[in-house]
mmCIF file of C-alpha atoms and ligand atoms in Angstrom:
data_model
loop_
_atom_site.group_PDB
_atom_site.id
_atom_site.type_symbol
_atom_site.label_atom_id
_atom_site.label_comp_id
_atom_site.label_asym_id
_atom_site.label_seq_id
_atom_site.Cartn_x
_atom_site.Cartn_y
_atom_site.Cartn_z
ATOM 1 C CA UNK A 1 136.481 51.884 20.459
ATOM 2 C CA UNK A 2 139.194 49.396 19.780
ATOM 3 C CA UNK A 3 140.566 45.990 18.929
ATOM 4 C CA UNK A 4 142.240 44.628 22.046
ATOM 5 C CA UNK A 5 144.940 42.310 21.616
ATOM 6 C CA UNK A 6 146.445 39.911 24.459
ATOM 7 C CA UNK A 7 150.314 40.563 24.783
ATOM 8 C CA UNK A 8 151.999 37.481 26.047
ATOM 9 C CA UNK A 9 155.330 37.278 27.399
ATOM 10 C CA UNK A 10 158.322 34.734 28.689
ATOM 11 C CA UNK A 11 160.874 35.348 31.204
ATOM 12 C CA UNK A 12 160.938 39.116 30.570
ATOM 13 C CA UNK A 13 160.605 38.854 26.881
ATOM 14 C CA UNK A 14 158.055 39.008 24.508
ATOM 15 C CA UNK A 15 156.843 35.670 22.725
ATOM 16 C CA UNK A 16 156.968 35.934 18.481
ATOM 17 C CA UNK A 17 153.208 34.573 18.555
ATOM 18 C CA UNK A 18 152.403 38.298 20.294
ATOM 19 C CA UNK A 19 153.774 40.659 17.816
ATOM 20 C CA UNK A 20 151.790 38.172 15.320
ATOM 21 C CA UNK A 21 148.887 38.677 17.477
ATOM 22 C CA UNK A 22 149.713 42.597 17.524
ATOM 23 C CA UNK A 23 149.766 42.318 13.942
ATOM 24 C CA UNK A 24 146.815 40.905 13.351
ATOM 25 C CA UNK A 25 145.061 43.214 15.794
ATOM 26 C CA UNK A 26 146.510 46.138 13.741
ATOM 27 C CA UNK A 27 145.400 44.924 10.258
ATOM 28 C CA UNK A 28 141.614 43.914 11.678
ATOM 29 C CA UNK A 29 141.631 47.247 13.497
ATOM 30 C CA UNK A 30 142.157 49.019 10.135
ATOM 31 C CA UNK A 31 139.349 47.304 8.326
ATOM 32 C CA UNK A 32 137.190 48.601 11.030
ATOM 33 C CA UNK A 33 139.016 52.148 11.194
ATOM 34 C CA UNK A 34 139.592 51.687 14.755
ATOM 35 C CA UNK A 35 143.122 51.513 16.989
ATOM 36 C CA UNK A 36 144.580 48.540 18.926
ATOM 37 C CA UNK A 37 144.836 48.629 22.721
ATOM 38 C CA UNK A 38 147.599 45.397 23.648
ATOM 39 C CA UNK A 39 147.032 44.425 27.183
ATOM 40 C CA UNK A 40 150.552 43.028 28.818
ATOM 41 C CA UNK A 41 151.751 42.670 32.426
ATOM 42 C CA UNK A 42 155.769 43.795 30.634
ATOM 43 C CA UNK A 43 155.731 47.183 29.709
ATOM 44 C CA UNK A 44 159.099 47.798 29.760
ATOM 45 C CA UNK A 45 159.757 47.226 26.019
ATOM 46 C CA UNK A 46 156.667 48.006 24.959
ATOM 47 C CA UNK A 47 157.804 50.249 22.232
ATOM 48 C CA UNK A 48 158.400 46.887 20.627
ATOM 49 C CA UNK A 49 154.844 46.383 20.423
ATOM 50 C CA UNK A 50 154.236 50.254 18.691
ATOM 51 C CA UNK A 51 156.343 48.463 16.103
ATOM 52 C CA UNK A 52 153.634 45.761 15.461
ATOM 53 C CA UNK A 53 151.058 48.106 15.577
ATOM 54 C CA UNK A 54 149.765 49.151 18.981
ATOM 55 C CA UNK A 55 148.352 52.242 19.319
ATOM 56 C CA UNK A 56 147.871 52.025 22.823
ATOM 57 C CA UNK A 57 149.907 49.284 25.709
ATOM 58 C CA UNK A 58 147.939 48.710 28.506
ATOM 59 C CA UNK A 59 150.410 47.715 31.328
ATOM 60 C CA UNK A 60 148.730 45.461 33.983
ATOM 61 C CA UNK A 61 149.467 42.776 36.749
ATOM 62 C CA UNK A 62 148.517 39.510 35.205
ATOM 63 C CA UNK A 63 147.477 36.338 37.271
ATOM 64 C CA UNK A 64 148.884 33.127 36.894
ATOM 65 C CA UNK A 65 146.155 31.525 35.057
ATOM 66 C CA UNK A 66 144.013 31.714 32.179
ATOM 67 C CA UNK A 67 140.841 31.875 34.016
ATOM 68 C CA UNK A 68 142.023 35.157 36.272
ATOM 69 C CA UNK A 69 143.536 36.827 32.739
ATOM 70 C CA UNK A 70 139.919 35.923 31.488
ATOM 71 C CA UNK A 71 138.462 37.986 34.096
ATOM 72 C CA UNK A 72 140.856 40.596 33.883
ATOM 73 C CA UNK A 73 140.511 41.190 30.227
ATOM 74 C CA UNK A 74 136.715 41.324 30.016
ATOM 75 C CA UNK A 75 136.725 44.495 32.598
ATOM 76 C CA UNK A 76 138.498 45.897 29.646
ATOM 77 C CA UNK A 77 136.017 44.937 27.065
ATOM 78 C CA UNK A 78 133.131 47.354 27.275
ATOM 79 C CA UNK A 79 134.636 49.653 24.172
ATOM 80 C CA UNK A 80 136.169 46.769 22.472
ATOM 81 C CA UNK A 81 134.921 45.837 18.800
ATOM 82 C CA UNK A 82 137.050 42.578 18.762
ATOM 83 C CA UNK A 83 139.863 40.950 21.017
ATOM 84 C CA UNK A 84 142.712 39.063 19.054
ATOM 85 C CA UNK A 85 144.491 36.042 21.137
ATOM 86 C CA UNK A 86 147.435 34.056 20.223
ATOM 87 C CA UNK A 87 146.204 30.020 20.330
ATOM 88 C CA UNK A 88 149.237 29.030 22.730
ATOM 89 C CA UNK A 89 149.033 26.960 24.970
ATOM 90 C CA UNK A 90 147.816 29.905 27.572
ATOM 91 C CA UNK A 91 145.312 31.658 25.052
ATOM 92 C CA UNK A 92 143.579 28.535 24.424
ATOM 93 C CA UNK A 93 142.724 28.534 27.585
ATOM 94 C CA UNK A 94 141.719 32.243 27.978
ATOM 95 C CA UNK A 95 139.876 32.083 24.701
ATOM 96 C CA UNK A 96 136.976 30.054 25.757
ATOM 97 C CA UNK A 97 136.621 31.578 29.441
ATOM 98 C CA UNK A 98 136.622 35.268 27.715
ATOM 99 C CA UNK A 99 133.650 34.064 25.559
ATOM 100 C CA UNK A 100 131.678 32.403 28.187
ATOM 101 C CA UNK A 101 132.459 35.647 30.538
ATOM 102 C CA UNK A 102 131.399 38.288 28.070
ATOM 103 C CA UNK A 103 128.827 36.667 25.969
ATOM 104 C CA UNK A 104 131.469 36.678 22.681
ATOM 105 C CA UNK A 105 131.713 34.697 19.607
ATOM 106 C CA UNK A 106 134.986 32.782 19.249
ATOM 107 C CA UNK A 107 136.643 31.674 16.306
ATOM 108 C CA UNK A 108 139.320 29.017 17.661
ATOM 109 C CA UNK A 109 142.286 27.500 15.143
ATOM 110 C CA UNK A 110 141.828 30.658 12.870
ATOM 111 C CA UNK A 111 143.777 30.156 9.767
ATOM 112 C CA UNK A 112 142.807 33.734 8.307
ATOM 113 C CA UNK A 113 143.059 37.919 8.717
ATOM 114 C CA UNK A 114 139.213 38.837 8.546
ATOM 115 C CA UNK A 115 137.168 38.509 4.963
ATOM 116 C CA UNK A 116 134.990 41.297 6.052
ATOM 117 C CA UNK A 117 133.775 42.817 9.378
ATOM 118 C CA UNK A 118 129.582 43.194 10.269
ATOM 119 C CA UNK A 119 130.225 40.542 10.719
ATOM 120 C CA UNK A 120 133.576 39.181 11.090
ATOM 121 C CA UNK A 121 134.260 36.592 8.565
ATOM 122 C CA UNK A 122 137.144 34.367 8.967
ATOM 123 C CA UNK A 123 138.605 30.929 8.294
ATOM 124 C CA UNK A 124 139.542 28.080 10.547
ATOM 125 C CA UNK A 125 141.140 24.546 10.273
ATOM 126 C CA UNK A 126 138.027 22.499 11.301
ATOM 127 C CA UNK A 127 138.208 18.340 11.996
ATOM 128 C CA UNK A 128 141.355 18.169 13.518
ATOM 129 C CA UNK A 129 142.576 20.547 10.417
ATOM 130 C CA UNK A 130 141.709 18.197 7.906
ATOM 131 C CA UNK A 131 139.347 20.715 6.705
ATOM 132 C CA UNK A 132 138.731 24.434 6.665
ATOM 133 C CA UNK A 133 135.722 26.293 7.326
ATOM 134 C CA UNK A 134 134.254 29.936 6.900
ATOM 135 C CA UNK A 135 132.564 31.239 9.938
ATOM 136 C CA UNK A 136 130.886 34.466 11.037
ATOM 137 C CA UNK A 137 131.083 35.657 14.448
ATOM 138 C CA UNK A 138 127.704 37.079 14.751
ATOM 139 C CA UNK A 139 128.037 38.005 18.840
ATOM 140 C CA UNK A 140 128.327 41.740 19.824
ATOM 141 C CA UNK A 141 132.390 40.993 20.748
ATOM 142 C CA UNK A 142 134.192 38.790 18.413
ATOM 143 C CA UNK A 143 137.053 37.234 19.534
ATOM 144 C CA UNK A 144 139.655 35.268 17.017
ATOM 145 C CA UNK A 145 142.412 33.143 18.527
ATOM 146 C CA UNK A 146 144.346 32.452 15.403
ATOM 147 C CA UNK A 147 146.902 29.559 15.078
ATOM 148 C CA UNK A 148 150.894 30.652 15.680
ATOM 149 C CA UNK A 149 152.997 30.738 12.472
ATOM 150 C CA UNK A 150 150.119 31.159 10.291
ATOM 151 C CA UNK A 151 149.023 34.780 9.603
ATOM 152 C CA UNK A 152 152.685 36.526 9.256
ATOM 153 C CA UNK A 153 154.333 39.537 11.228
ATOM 154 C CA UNK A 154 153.922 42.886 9.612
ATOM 155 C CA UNK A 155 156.098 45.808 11.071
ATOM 156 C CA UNK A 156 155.181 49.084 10.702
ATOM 157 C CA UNK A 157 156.457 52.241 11.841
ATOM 158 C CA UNK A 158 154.637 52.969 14.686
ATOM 159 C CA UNK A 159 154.411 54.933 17.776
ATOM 160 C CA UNK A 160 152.056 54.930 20.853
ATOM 161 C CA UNK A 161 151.432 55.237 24.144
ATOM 162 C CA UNK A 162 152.074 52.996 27.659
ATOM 163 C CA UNK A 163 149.748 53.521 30.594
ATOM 164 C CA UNK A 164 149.088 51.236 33.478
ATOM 165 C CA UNK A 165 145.841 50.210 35.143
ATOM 166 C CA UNK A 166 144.562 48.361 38.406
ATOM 167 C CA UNK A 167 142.007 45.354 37.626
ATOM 168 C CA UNK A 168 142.180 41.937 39.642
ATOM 169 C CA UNK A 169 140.686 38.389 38.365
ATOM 170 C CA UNK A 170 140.682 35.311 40.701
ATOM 171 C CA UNK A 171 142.806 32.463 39.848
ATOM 172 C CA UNK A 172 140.122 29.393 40.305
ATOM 173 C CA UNK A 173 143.259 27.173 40.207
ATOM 174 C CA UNK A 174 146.946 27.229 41.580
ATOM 175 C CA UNK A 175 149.897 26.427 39.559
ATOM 176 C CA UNK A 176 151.760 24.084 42.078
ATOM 177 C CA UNK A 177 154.778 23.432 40.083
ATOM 178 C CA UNK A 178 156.151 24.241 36.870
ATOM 179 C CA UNK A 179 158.557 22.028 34.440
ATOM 180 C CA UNK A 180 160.008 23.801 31.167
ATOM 181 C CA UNK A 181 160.954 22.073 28.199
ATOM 182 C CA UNK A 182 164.664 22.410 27.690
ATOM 183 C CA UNK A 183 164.684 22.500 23.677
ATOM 184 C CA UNK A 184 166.900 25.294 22.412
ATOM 185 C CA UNK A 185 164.063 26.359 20.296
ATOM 186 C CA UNK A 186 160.418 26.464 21.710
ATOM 187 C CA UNK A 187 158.440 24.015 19.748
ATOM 188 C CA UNK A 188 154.992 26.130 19.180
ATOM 189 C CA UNK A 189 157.002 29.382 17.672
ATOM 190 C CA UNK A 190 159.763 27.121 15.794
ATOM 191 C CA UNK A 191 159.802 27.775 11.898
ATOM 192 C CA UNK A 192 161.669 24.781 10.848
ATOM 193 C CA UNK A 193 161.126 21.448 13.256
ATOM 194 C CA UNK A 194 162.558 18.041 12.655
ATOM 195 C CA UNK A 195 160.728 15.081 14.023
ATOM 196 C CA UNK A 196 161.041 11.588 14.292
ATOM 197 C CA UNK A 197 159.128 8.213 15.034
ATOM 198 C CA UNK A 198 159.807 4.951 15.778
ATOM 199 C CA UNK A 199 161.464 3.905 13.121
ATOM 200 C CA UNK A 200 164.482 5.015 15.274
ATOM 201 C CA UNK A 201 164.498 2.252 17.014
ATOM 202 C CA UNK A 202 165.531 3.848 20.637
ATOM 203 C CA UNK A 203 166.439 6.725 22.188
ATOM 204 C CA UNK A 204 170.090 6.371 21.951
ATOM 205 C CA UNK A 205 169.737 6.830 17.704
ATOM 206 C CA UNK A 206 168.484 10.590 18.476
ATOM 207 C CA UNK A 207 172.052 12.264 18.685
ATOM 208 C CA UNK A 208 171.582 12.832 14.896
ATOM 209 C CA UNK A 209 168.586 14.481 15.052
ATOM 210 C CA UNK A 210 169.280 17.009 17.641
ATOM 211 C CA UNK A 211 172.705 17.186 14.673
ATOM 212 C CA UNK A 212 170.511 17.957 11.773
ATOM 213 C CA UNK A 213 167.625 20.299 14.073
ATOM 214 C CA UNK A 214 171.216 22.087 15.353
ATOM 215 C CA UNK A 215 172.324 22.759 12.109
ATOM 216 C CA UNK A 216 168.844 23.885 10.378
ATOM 217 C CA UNK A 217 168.617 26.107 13.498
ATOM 218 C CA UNK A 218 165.032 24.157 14.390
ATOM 219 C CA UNK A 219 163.078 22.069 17.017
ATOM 220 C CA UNK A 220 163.118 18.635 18.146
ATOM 221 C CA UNK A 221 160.122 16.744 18.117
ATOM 222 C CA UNK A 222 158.761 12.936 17.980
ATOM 223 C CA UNK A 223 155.699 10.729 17.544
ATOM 224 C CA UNK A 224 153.197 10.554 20.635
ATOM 225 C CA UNK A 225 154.414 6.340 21.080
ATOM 226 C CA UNK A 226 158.123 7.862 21.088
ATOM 227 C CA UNK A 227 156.801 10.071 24.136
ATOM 228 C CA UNK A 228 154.757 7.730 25.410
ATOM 229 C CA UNK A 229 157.332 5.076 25.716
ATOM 230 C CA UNK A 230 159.814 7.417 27.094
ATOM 231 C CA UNK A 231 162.315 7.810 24.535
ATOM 232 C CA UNK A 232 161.419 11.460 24.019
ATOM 233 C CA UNK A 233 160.292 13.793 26.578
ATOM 234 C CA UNK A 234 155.958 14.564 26.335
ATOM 235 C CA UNK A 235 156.898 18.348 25.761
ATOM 236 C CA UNK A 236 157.754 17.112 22.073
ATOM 237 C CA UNK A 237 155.285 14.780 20.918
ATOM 238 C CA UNK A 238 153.433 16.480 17.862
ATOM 239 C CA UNK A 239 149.529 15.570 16.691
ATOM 240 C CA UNK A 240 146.176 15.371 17.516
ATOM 241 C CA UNK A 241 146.626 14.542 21.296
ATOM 242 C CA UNK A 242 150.323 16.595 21.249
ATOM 243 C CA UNK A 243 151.122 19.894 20.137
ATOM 244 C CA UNK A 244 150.136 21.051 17.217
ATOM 245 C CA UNK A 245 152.857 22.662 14.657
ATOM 246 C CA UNK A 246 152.503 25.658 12.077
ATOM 247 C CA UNK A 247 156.803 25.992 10.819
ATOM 248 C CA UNK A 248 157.769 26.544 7.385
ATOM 249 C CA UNK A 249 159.907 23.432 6.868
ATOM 250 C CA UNK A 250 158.495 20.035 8.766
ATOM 251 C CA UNK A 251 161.051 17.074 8.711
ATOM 252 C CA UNK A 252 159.291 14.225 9.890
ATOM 253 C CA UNK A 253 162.087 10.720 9.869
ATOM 254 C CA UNK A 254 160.835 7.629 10.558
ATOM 255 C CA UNK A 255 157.087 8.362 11.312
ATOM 256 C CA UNK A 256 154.520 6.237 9.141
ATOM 257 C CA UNK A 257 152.028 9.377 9.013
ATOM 258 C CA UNK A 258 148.918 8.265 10.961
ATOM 259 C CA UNK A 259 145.826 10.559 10.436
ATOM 260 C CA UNK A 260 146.710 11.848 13.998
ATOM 261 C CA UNK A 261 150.118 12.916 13.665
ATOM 262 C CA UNK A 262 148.944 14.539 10.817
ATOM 263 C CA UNK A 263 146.092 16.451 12.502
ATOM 264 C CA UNK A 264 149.448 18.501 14.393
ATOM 265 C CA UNK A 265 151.578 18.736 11.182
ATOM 266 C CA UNK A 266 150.177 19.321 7.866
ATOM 267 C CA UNK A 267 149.621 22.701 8.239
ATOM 268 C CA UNK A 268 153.359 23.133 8.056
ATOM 269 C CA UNK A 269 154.438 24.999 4.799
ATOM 270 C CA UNK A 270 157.185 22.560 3.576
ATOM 271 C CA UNK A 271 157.387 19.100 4.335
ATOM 272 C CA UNK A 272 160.095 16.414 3.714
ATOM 273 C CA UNK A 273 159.810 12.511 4.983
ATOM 274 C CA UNK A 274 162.451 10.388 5.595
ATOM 275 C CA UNK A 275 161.158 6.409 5.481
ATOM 276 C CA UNK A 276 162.109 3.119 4.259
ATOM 277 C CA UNK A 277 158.563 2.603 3.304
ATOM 278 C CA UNK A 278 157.666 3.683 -0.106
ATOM 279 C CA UNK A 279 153.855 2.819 0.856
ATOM 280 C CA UNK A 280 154.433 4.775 4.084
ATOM 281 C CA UNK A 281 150.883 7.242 4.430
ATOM 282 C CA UNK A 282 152.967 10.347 5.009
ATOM 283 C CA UNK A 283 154.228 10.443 1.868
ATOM 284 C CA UNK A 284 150.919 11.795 0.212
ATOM 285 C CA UNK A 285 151.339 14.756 2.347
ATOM 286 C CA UNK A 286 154.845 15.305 1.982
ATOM 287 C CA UNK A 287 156.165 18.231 -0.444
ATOM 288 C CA UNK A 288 159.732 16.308 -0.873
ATOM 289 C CA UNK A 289 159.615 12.427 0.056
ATOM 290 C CA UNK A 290 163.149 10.198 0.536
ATOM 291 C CA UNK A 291 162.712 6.710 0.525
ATOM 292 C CA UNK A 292 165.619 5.437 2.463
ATOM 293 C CA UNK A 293 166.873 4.380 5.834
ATOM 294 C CA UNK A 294 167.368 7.064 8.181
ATOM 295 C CA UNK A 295 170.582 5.952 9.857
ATOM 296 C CA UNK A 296 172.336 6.208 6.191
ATOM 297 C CA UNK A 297 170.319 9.648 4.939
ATOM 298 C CA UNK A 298 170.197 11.859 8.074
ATOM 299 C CA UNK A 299 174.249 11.888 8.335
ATOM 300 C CA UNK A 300 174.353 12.282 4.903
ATOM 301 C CA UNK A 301 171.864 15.478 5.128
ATOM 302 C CA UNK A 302 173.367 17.121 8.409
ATOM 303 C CA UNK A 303 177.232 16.981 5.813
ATOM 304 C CA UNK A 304 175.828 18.441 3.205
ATOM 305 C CA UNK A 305 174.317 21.197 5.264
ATOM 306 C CA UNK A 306 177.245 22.033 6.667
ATOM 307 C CA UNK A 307 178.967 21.925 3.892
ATOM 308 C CA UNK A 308 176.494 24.239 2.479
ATOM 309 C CA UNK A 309 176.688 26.402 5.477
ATOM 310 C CA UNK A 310 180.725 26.586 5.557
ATOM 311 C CA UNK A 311 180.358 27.369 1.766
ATOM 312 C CA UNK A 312 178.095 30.491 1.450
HETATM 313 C C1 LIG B 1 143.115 8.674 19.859
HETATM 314 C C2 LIG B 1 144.520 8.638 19.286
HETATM 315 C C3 LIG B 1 145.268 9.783 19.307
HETATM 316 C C4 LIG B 1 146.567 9.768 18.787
HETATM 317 N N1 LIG B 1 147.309 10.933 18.797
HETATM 318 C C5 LIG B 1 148.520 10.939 18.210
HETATM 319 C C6 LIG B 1 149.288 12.127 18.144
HETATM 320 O O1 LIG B 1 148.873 13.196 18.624
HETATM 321 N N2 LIG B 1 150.502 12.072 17.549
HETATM 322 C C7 LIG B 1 151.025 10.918 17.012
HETATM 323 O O2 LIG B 1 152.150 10.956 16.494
HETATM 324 N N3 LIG B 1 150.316 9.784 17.075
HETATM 325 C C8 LIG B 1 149.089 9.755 17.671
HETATM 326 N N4 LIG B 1 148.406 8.581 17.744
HETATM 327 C C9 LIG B 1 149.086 7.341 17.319
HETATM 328 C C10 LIG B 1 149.059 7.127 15.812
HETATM 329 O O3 LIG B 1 147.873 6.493 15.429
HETATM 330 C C11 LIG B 1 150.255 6.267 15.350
HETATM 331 O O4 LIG B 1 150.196 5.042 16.026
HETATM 332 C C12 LIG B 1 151.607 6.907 15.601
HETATM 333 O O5 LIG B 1 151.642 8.209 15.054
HETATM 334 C C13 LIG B 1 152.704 6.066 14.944
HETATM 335 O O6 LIG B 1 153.943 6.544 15.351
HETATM 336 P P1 LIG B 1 155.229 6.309 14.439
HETATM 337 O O7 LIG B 1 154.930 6.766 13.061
HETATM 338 O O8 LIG B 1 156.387 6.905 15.162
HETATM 339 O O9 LIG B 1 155.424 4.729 14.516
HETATM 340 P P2 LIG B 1 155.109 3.580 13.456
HETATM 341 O O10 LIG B 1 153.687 3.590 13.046
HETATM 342 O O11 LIG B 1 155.643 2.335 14.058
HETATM 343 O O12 LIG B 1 155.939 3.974 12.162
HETATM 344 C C14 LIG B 1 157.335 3.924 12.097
HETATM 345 C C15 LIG B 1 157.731 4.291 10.687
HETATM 346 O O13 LIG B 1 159.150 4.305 10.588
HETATM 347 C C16 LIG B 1 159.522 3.739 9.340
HETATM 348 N N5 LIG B 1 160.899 3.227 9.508
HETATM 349 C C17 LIG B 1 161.305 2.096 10.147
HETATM 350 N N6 LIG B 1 162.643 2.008 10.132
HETATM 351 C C18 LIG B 1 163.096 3.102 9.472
HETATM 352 C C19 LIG B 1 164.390 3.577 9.122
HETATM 353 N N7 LIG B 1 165.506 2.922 9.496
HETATM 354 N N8 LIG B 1 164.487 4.738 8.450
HETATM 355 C C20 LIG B 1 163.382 5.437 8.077
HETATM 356 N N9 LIG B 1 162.136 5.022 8.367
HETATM 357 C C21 LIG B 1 161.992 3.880 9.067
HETATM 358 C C22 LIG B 1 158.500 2.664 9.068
HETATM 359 O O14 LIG B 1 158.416 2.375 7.684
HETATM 360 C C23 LIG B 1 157.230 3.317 9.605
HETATM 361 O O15 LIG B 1 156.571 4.048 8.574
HETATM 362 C C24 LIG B 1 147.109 8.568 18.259
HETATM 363 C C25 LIG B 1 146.315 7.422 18.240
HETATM 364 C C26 LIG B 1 145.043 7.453 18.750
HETATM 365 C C27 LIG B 1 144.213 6.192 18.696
#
């Protein structure tokens, strides 16, 4: 018996959301005295994932899409006791077609490790993540996809094995091309992310931005009008119809804080607005508010950090 956890990888390497997911597997796994089997098509560094807390890597030939993983990962189900997915953009899609395949109970959007096991109790952001609920998962295989950034890596020292298996899954679909967002730092997995709206006026004002995300080491990322007008490119646009964002520090310049850029951004642990408007809505959810005009503060702010920076 196990917890099997989905291992996901980019060019080569692993992505931070899997040794979270690893993580999590680990800690559930221990509340039900069990080990963690992490299924991955890279095996070659998979003594990164004994440091998360995999017993056991399974090594095997992924297909492209979420549907064939689907498949491929409930052949591997039979001895499982839970399966632990990272809510990317691909596990949100494997989620669903895992349940439907092996007759499991998903928790989507989950906020929290387990409350208890028999059943599995957890917590998820529920209305767009205006609210959170408590849910069991009363199926015979639980399965939690959990949101990025919001459980917390634990390292242990850990050792395991690596073995490889054969299993095939149909792709019902065909990826026919491909474009990668060409942000330094991947939005999803970024801890600190600095946004901005419309009150930028166009996209020639975002060289100061990119400046203060450069500086803070963090992601770009706008509005969904910013992206829809085509001052930004779609891959950024945050919210309830965008991506949605779990970092530890949000800056969010210029944005008036509609309910549905909120639903993709006030899970983030720190947030700071930038806005002329005193009466601006985002201010109510902001942990540090500057009422100002962002063409005077944001040059200002991207000094003092270096300053700070060159200082310490
Ligand atoms: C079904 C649906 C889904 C949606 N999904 C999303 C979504 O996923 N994400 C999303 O973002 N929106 C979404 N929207 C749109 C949302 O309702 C808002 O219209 C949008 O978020 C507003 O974008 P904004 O804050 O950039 O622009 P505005 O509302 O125009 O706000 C601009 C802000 O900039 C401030 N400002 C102006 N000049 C300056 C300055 N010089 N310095 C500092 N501040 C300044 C203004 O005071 C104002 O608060 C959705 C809407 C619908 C109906």
């Amino acid at each position: 018996m196990s917890v099997l956890v989905f291992v996901e990888d980019w060019n080569g390497s692993f992505k931070k959301a899997s040794f979270e997911a690893t993580s999590y597997a680990k800690r559930w796994a221990n509340m039900m005295n069990t080990q963690v089997v992490a299924v991955t098509s890279n095996s070659t560094t998979s003594s990164e994932l004994h440091a998360y807390g995999a017993d056991h890597v399974l090594q095997i030939t992924l297909t492209k899409t979420g549907m064939g993983i689907a498949e491929q990962l409930g052949q591997l189900c039979n001895d499982a006791q839970g399966v632990v997915i990272a809510g990317t953009a691909l596990g949100k899609t494997i989620g669903p077609a895992l349940a439907a395949l092996n007759n499991g109970s998903l928790s989507t959007n989950t906020i929290s490790l387990p409350l208890s096991i028999n059943p599995t109790e957890v917590k998820r952001g529920a209305f767009s993540s205006k609210g959170i609920e408590t849910i069991e998962l009363n199926g015979s295989l639980p399965i939690i996809s959990f949101v990025p950034n919001s459980i917390g890596i634990a390292e242990i020292t850990g050792e395991g094995e690596t073995n490889s298996k054969d299993i095939t899954g149909n792709d019902l679909m065909e990826i026919t091309e491909v474009n990668v967002a060409s942000g330094k730092v991947a939005l999803p997995e970024a801890e600190a992310v600095v946004s901005a709206g419309r009150g930028l006026k166009g996209p020639e004002n975002w060289g100061m931005i990119e400046e203060l995300a450069d500086v803070l080491g963090a992601a770009t990322a706008c509005s969904k009008p910013v992206s829809d007008i085509g001052w930004r490119p779609h891959s950024e646009h945050v919210g309830q119809t965008g991506i949605q964002v779990n970092p530890n520090l949000y800056i969010a310049i210029g944005i008036s804080g509609a309910i549905q850029h909120l639903a993709g951004v006030s899970a983030s642990k720190t947030i700071v607005v930038v806005n002329t408007d005193s009466e601006a809505p985002f201010f109510k959810a902001a942990d540090y508010g500057i009422v100002g005009d962002a063409f005077e503060v944001i040059p200002k702010l991207v000094d003092a950090l270096r300053a700070f920076k060159a200082a310490s």
